[in-house]
N, CA and C atoms as an extended XYZ file, in Angstrom:
390
Properties=species:S:1:pos:R:3:atomname:S:1:resname:S:1:resid:I:1 pbc="F F F"
N        13.363      -15.686        3.473 N   GLN     1
C        13.021      -16.276        2.183 CA  GLN     1
C        11.895      -15.497        1.503 C   GLN     1
N        10.772      -15.347        2.192 N   VAL     2
C         9.644      -14.580        1.678 CA  VAL     2
C         9.794      -13.144        2.156 C   VAL     2
N         9.950      -12.233        1.218 N   GLN     3
C        10.185      -10.839        1.567 CA  GLN     3
C         9.403       -9.866        0.701 C   GLN     3
N         9.035       -8.750        1.306 N   LEU     4
C         8.473       -7.601        0.614 CA  LEU     4
C         9.348       -6.420        0.991 C   LEU     4
N         9.854       -5.702       -0.002 N   VAL     5
C        10.753       -4.586        0.243 CA  VAL     5
C        10.200       -3.324       -0.382 C   VAL     5
N         9.942       -2.309        0.463 N   GLU     6
C         9.436       -1.027       -0.010 CA  GLU     6
C        10.586       -0.080       -0.329 C   GLU     6
N        10.328        0.846       -1.246 N   SER     7
C        11.283        1.889       -1.567 CA  SER     7
C        10.531        3.078       -2.145 C   SER     7
N        11.214        4.214       -2.259 N   GLY     8
C        10.619        5.390       -2.871 CA  GLY     8
C        10.223        6.483       -1.904 C   GLY     8
N        10.349        6.245       -0.612 N   GLY     9
C        10.012        7.262        0.363 CA  GLY     9
C        11.040        8.376        0.379 C   GLY     9
N        10.709        9.455        1.076 N   GLY    10
C        11.620       10.580        1.165 CA  GLY    10
C        10.931       11.821        1.677 C   GLY    10
N        11.620       12.953        1.555 N   LEU    11
C        11.107       14.247        1.983 CA  LEU    11
C        10.531       14.989        0.790 C   LEU    11
N         9.279       15.419        0.917 N   VAL    12
C         8.582       16.107       -0.166 CA  VAL    12
C         7.834       17.318        0.385 C   VAL    12
N         7.766       18.383       -0.411 N   GLN    13
C         6.992       19.555       -0.023 CA  GLN    13
C         5.497       19.302       -0.210 C   GLN    13
N         4.658       19.987        0.569 N   PRO    14
C         3.210       19.853        0.363 CA  PRO    14
C         2.847       20.128       -1.089 C   PRO    14
N         1.965       19.288       -1.633 N   GLY    15
C         1.577       19.404       -3.023 CA  GLY    15
C         2.420       18.579       -3.964 C   GLY    15
N         3.506       18.025       -3.466 N   GLY    16
C         4.399       17.223       -4.277 CA  GLY    16
C         3.911       15.800       -4.456 C   GLY    16
N         4.721       14.991       -5.151 N   SER    17
C         4.354       13.614       -5.465 CA  SER    17
C         5.492       12.653       -5.164 C   SER    17
N         5.127       11.418       -4.877 N   LEU    18
C         6.067       10.321       -4.692 CA  LEU    18
C         5.430        9.051       -5.222 C   LEU    18
N         6.251        8.129       -5.695 N   ARG    19
C         5.773        6.808       -6.073 CA  ARG    19
C         6.512        5.765       -5.256 C   ARG    19
N         5.772        5.049       -4.437 N   LEU    20
C         6.343        3.982       -3.640 CA  LEU    20
C         6.289        2.671       -4.405 C   LEU    20
N         7.317        1.850       -4.229 N   SER    21
C         7.378        0.546       -4.868 CA  SER    21
C         7.520       -0.536       -3.813 C   SER    21
N         6.966       -1.695       -4.100 N   CYS    22
C         7.068       -2.850       -3.216 CA  CYS    22
C         7.392       -4.057       -4.077 C   CYS    22
N         8.579       -4.610       -3.893 N   VAL    23
C         9.029       -5.751       -4.677 CA  VAL    23
C         8.976       -7.020       -3.830 C   VAL    23
N         8.367       -8.060       -4.368 N   ALA    24
C         8.248       -9.328       -3.665 CA  ALA    24
C         9.322      -10.308       -4.120 C   ALA    24
N         9.837      -11.082       -3.183 N   SER    25
C        10.775      -12.150       -3.488 CA  SER    25
C        10.393      -13.382       -2.686 C   SER    25
N        10.675      -14.554       -3.235 N   GLY    26
C        10.322      -15.786       -2.558 CA  GLY    26
C         8.938      -16.302       -2.907 C   GLY    26
N         8.124      -15.472       -3.523 N   PHE    27
C         6.800      -15.865       -3.977 CA  PHE    27
C         6.331      -14.881       -5.033 C   PHE    27
N         5.321      -15.269       -5.790 N   THR    28
C         4.772      -14.384       -6.817 CA  THR    28
C         3.527      -13.682       -6.292 C   THR    28
N         3.359      -12.432       -6.690 N   LEU    29
C         2.223      -11.635       -6.241 CA  LEU    29
C         0.979      -11.835       -7.091 C   LEU    29
N         1.080      -12.609       -8.146 N   ASP    30
C        -0.024      -12.776       -9.092 CA  ASP    30
C        -1.351      -13.104       -8.426 C   ASP    30
N        -1.322      -13.995       -7.455 N   TYR    31
C        -2.552      -14.480       -6.842 CA  TYR    31
C        -2.782      -13.939       -5.432 C   TYR    31
N        -2.109      -12.867       -5.100 N   TYR    32
C        -2.240      -12.271       -3.783 CA  TYR    32
C        -2.872      -10.897       -3.842 C   TYR    32
N        -3.690      -10.603       -2.854 N   ALA    33
C        -4.176       -9.249       -2.666 CA  ALA    33
C        -3.048       -8.426       -2.049 C   ALA    33
N        -2.994       -7.139       -2.389 N   ILE    34
C        -1.934       -6.262       -1.916 CA  ILE    34
C        -2.533       -5.063       -1.190 C   ILE    34
N        -1.893       -4.672       -0.114 N   GLY    35
C        -2.345       -3.511        0.624 CA  GLY    35
C        -1.203       -2.570        0.953 C   GLY    35
N        -1.516       -1.284        1.004 N   TRP    36
C        -0.591       -0.270        1.495 CA  TRP    36
C        -1.153        0.282        2.792 C   TRP    36
N        -0.334        0.291        3.821 N   PHE    37
C        -0.712        0.796        5.131 CA  PHE    37
C         0.285        1.862        5.563 C   PHE    37
N        -0.116        2.688        6.501 N   ARG    38
C         0.801        3.700        7.017 CA  ARG    38
C         0.611        3.863        8.517 C   ARG    38
N         1.678        4.293        9.179 N   GLN    39
C         1.634        4.499       10.612 CA  GLN    39
C         2.455        5.729       10.988 C   GLN    39
N         1.785        6.685       11.605 N   ALA    40
C         2.437        7.882       12.108 CA  ALA    40
C         2.759        7.679       13.584 C   ALA    40
N         3.747        8.401       14.127 N   PRO    41
C         4.105        8.253       15.534 CA  PRO    41
C         2.907        8.448       16.458 C   PRO    41
N         2.706        7.510       17.380 N   GLY    42
C         1.617        7.610       18.329 CA  GLY    42
C         0.257        7.224       17.791 C   GLY    42
N         0.187        6.784       16.544 N   LYS    43
C        -1.075        6.410       15.939 CA  LYS    43
C        -1.068        4.946       15.506 C   LYS    43
N        -2.258        4.395       15.331 N   GLU    44
C        -2.392        3.028       14.868 CA  GLU    44
C        -2.086        2.937       13.377 C   GLU    44
N        -1.646        1.754       12.955 N   ARG    45
C        -1.427        1.525       11.537 CA  ARG    45
C        -2.784        1.472       10.836 C   ARG    45
N        -2.913        2.205        9.738 N   GLU    46
C        -4.179        2.286        9.037 CA  GLU    46
C        -4.041        1.881        7.578 C   GLU    46
N        -5.107        1.338        7.043 N   GLY    47
C        -5.129        0.962        5.643 CA  GLY    47
C        -5.273        2.180        4.758 C   GLY    47
N        -4.405        2.303        3.776 N   VAL    48
C        -4.426        3.407        2.829 CA  VAL    48
C        -5.134        3.004        1.546 C   VAL    48
N        -4.726        1.865        0.986 N   SER    49
C        -5.299        1.378       -0.250 CA  SER    49
C        -5.045       -0.113       -0.384 C   SER    49
N        -5.993       -0.831       -0.971 N   CYS    50
C        -5.848       -2.261       -1.193 CA  CYS    50
C        -6.353       -2.617       -2.583 C   CYS    50
N        -5.773       -3.669       -3.154 N   ILE    51
C        -6.173       -4.135       -4.470 CA  ILE    51
C        -6.241       -5.652       -4.463 C   ILE    51
N        -7.302       -6.205       -5.039 N   ASN    52
C        -7.471       -7.646       -5.116 CA  ASN    52
C        -6.650       -8.204       -6.271 C   ASN    52
N        -6.539       -9.518       -6.337 N   SER    53
C        -5.718      -10.156       -7.362 CA  SER    53
C        -6.390      -10.156       -8.730 C   SER    53
N        -7.560      -10.795       -8.817 N   ASN    54
C        -8.289      -10.884      -10.070 CA  ASN    54
C        -9.772      -11.045       -9.795 C   ASN    54
N       -10.589      -10.103      -10.189 N   PRO    55
C       -10.214       -8.847      -10.841 CA  PRO    55
C        -9.521       -7.893       -9.892 C   PRO    55
N        -8.925       -6.847      -10.431 N   GLY    56
C        -8.163       -5.906       -9.628 CA  GLY    56
C        -9.006       -4.823       -8.995 C   GLY    56
N       -10.015       -5.229       -8.238 N   SER    57
C       -10.855       -4.265       -7.532 CA  SER    57
C       -10.029       -3.539       -6.484 C   SER    57
N       -10.312       -2.262       -6.292 N   THR    58
C        -9.512       -1.440       -5.391 CA  THR    58
C       -10.353       -0.753       -4.335 C   THR    58
N        -9.663       -0.325       -3.290 N   TYR    59
C       -10.266        0.458       -2.222 CA  TYR    59
C        -9.277        1.537       -1.806 C   TYR    59
N        -9.806        2.731       -1.506 N   TYR    60
C        -8.988        3.828       -1.019 CA  TYR    60
C        -9.624        4.431        0.223 C   TYR    60
N        -8.817        4.717        1.206 N   ALA    61
C        -9.308        5.421        2.379 CA  ALA    61
C        -9.792        6.804        1.964 C   ALA    61
N       -10.808        7.308        2.648 N   ASP    62
C       -11.366        8.613        2.296 CA  ASP    62
C       -10.312        9.715        2.311 C   ASP    62
N        -9.342        9.597        3.197 N   SER    63
C        -8.326       10.622        3.346 CA  SER    63
C        -7.385       10.730        2.145 C   SER    63
N        -7.316        9.679        1.314 N   VAL    64
C        -6.401        9.688        0.179 CA  VAL    64
C        -7.110        9.550       -1.156 C   VAL    64
N        -8.405        9.317       -1.141 N   LYS    65
C        -9.165        9.113       -2.368 CA  LYS    65
C        -9.029       10.324       -3.296 C   LYS    65
N        -8.727       10.051       -4.555 N   GLY    66
C        -8.544       11.099       -5.537 CA  GLY    66
C        -7.121       11.598       -5.629 C   GLY    66
N        -6.275       11.232       -4.671 N   ARG    67
C        -4.885       11.674       -4.651 CA  ARG    67
C        -3.900       10.519       -4.844 C   ARG    67
N        -4.239        9.344       -4.326 N   PHE    68
C        -3.362        8.177       -4.399 CA  PHE    68
C        -3.913        7.161       -5.393 C   PHE    68
N        -3.017        6.392       -6.015 N   THR    69
C        -3.410        5.336       -6.936 CA  THR    69
C        -2.571        4.094       -6.687 C   THR    69
N        -3.232        2.968       -6.473 N   ILE    70
C        -2.536        1.703       -6.290 CA  ILE    70
C        -2.555        0.934       -7.605 C   ILE    70
N        -1.463        0.258       -7.909 N   SER    71
C        -1.377       -0.525       -9.133 CA  SER    71
C        -0.408       -1.680       -8.930 C   SER    71
N        -0.453       -2.634       -9.849 N   ARG    72
C         0.453       -3.772       -9.751 CA  ARG    72
C         0.974       -4.164      -11.121 C   ARG    72
N         2.217       -4.610      -11.159 N   ASP    73
C         2.854       -5.108      -12.362 CA  ASP    73
C         3.306       -6.522      -12.036 C   ASP    73
N         2.458       -7.489      -12.356 N   ASN    74
C         2.750       -8.874      -11.998 CA  ASN    74
C         4.017       -9.406      -12.673 C   ASN    74
N         4.309       -8.924      -13.879 N   ALA    75
C         5.501       -9.364      -14.588 CA  ALA    75
C         6.763       -8.989      -13.824 C   ALA    75
N         6.714       -7.876      -13.094 N   LYS    76
C         7.854       -7.416      -12.308 CA  LYS    76
C         7.723       -7.774      -10.837 C   LYS    76
N         6.634       -8.465      -10.487 N   ASN    77
C         6.380       -8.847       -9.096 CA  ASN    77
C         6.424       -7.622       -8.185 C   ASN    77
N         5.850       -6.531       -8.666 N   THR    78
C         5.947       -5.251       -7.984 CA  THR    78
C         4.588       -4.574       -7.854 C   THR    78
N         4.388       -3.908       -6.735 N   VAL    79
C         3.190       -3.115       -6.470 CA  VAL    79
C         3.613       -1.669       -6.268 C   VAL    79
N         2.789       -0.739       -6.735 N   TYR    80
C         3.109        0.669       -6.633 CA  TYR    80
C         2.015        1.437       -5.898 C   TYR    80
N         2.418        2.539       -5.293 N   LEU    81
C         1.470        3.492       -4.733 CA  LEU    81
C         1.898        4.876       -5.203 C   LEU    81
N         1.164        5.414       -6.169 N   GLN    82
C         1.424        6.759       -6.657 CA  GLN    82
C         0.715        7.743       -5.743 C   GLN    82
N         1.465        8.664       -5.164 N   MET    83
C         0.921        9.622       -4.216 CA  MET    83
C         1.091       11.031       -4.771 C   MET    83
N        -0.026       11.702       -5.035 N   ASN    84
C        -0.021       13.060       -5.554 CA  ASN    84
C        -0.667       14.009       -4.553 C   ASN    84
N        -0.428       15.295       -4.747 N   SER    85
C        -1.006       16.333       -3.886 CA  SER    85
C        -0.796       16.013       -2.415 C   SER    85
N         0.425       15.674       -2.068 N   LEU    86
C         0.731       15.240       -0.710 CA  LEU    86
C         0.518       16.349        0.309 C   LEU    86
N         0.048       15.955        1.484 N   LYS    87
C        -0.230       16.860        2.588 CA  LYS    87
C         0.625       16.488        3.788 C   LYS    87
N         0.879       17.435        4.701 N   PRO    88
C         1.658       17.113        5.901 CA  PRO    88
C         1.092       15.933        6.682 C   PRO    88
N        -0.230       15.783        6.702 N   GLU    89
C        -0.844       14.680        7.423 CA  GLU    89
C        -0.606       13.318        6.777 C   GLU    89
N        -0.003       13.298        5.581 N   ASP    90
C         0.374       12.042        4.945 CA  ASP    90
C         1.697       11.513        5.488 C   ASP    90
N         2.372       12.302        6.301 N   THR    91
C         3.653       11.899        6.867 CA  THR    91
C         3.488       10.656        7.732 C   THR    91
N         4.237        9.608        7.407 N   ALA    92
C         4.137        8.338        8.120 CA  ALA    92
C         5.134        7.351        7.530 C   ALA    92
N         5.275        6.211        8.193 N   VAL    93
C         5.989        5.092        7.611 CA  VAL    93
C         4.972        4.278        6.823 C   VAL    93
N         5.268        4.007        5.568 N   TYR    94
C         4.357        3.281        4.702 CA  TYR    94
C         4.822        1.843        4.522 C   TYR    94
N         3.887        0.910        4.676 N   TYR    95
C         4.166       -0.516        4.573 CA  TYR    95
C         3.335       -1.150        3.468 C   TYR    95
N         3.919       -2.096        2.754 N   CYS    96
C         3.140       -2.901        1.828 CA  CYS    96
C         2.929       -4.271        2.446 C   CYS    96
N         1.857       -4.927        2.039 N   ALA    97
C         1.517       -6.227        2.593 CA  ALA    97
C         0.835       -7.084        1.537 C   ALA    97
N         0.960       -8.403        1.684 N   ALA    98
C         0.339       -9.354        0.773 CA  ALA    98
C        -0.538      -10.311        1.559 C   ALA    98
N        -1.705      -10.626        1.004 N   GLY    99
C        -2.628      -11.537        1.656 CA  GLY    99
C        -3.226      -12.535        0.695 C   GLY    99
N        -3.351      -13.785        1.142 N   ALA   100
C        -3.956      -14.844        0.344 CA  ALA   100
C        -5.445      -14.892        0.664 C   ALA   100
N        -6.223      -14.133       -0.084 N   TRP   101
C        -7.656      -14.065        0.135 CA  TRP   101
C        -8.360      -15.213       -0.559 C   TRP   101
N        -9.453      -15.638        0.004 N   GLY   102
C       -10.288      -16.652       -0.620 CA  GLY   102
C       -11.095      -16.053       -1.756 C   GLY   102
N       -11.790      -16.919       -2.508 N   PRO   103
C       -12.566      -16.438       -3.655 CA  PRO   103
C       -13.789      -15.625       -3.268 C   PRO   103
N       -14.283      -15.818       -2.071 N   ILE   104
C       -15.461      -15.097       -1.620 CA  ILE   104
C       -15.089      -14.151       -0.477 C   ILE   104
N       -15.201      -12.870       -0.723 N   ILE   105
C       -14.934      -11.855        0.289 CA  ILE   105
C       -16.103      -10.885        0.318 C   ILE   105
N       -16.349      -10.247        1.453 N   PRO   106
C       -17.452       -9.274        1.512 CA  PRO   106
C       -17.217       -8.080        0.594 C   PRO   106
N       -16.005       -7.532        0.598 N   SER   107
C       -15.623       -6.406       -0.233 CA  SER   107
C       -14.144       -6.132        0.000 C   SER   107
N       -13.511       -5.433       -0.940 N   VAL   108
C       -12.109       -5.065       -0.757 CA  VAL   108
C       -11.985       -4.111        0.425 C   VAL   108
N       -12.949       -3.218        0.579 N   GLN   109
C       -12.944       -2.286        1.703 CA  GLN   109
C       -12.925       -3.031        3.028 C   GLN   109
N       -13.783       -4.036        3.156 N   ALA   110
C       -13.872       -4.791        4.391 CA  ALA   110
C       -12.598       -5.579        4.670 C   ALA   110
N       -11.895       -5.980        3.618 N   MET   111
C       -10.684       -6.772        3.751 CA  MET   111
C        -9.427       -5.932        3.949 C   MET   111
N        -9.530       -4.625        3.744 N   CYS   112
C        -8.349       -3.756        3.825 CA  CYS   112
C        -8.025       -3.402        5.277 C   CYS   112
N        -7.719       -4.441        6.039 N   THR   113
C        -7.325       -4.312        7.435 CA  THR   113
C        -6.093       -5.173        7.665 C   THR   113
N        -5.343       -4.888        8.719 N   MET   114
C        -4.094       -5.601        8.969 CA  MET   114
C        -4.268       -7.109        9.086 C   MET   114
N        -5.381       -7.547        9.661 N   SER   115
C        -5.596       -8.968        9.886 CA  SER   115
C        -5.788       -9.755        8.597 C   SER   115
N        -6.022       -9.070        7.478 N   SER   116
C        -6.243       -9.736        6.198 CA  SER   116
C        -4.952      -10.004        5.440 C   SER   116
N        -3.810       -9.609        6.013 N   PHE   117
C        -2.532       -9.740        5.330 CA  PHE   117
C        -1.521      -10.476        6.200 C   PHE   117
N        -0.825      -11.428        5.596 N   GLY   118
C         0.109      -12.252        6.341 CA  GLY   118
C         1.570      -11.931        6.140 C   GLY   118
N         1.916      -11.244        5.058 N   SER   119
C         3.305      -10.896        4.761 CA  SER   119
C         3.454       -9.391        4.710 C   SER   119
N         4.501       -8.888        5.354 N   TRP   120
C         4.701       -7.441        5.471 CA  TRP   120
C         6.126       -7.023        5.134 C   TRP   120
N         6.250       -5.827        4.552 N   GLY   121
C         7.553       -5.240        4.324 CA  GLY   121
C         8.012       -4.501        5.566 C   GLY   121
N         9.212       -3.928        5.504 N   GLN   122
C         9.796       -3.237        6.646 CA  GLN   122
C         9.407       -1.769        6.725 C   GLN   122
N         8.845       -1.224        5.666 N   GLY   123
C         8.373        0.145        5.670 CA  GLY   123
C         9.353        1.132        5.062 C   GLY   123
N         8.817        2.244        4.569 N   THR   124
C         9.617        3.329        4.036 CA  THR   124
C         9.032        4.648        4.524 C   THR   124
N         9.895        5.556        4.948 N   GLN   125
C         9.460        6.814        5.545 CA  GLN   125
C         9.063        7.828        4.483 C   GLN   125
N         7.893        8.428        4.663 N   VAL   126
C         7.427        9.527        3.823 CA  VAL   126
C         7.221       10.734        4.719 C   VAL   126
N         7.895       11.827        4.401 N   THR   127
C         7.771       13.054        5.176 CA  THR   127
C         7.353       14.188        4.254 C   THR   127
N         6.230       14.823        4.572 N   VAL   128
C         5.710       15.935        3.782 CA  VAL   128
C         5.819       17.193        4.634 C   VAL   128
N         6.711       18.076        4.251 N   SER   129
C         6.980       19.269        5.047 CA  SER   129
C         7.608       20.358        4.192 C   SER   129
N         7.380       21.616        4.605 N   SER   130
C         8.007       22.759        3.951 CA  SER   130
C         9.380       23.038        4.533 C   SER   130
């Protein structure tokens, strides 16, 4: 019933770009914080970027800052992750997640962890290679 579905992954050359999409069904994303996470083989799932509901404060991991942009279109119940200047180390399965955060949080950075999100998509593969 409650689902998040990612799309937009694929094979890209280093320096290329991709835009990932996450569409929610069964609930509206208007009042939910959204996060993008990624997991490479043999590594832990890590937070890439997170955005709060209102205001739309954002956080980016140091490894992607300046290259990735998170955004949301509440009218379409969709969240995006624009990825530019992709590097081989960006290769991973990317997941979107939604979390019902309270009005008082320490910071978006502090909340951008797996435990802060209750709903998850199935993931989409991103491969950056020549």
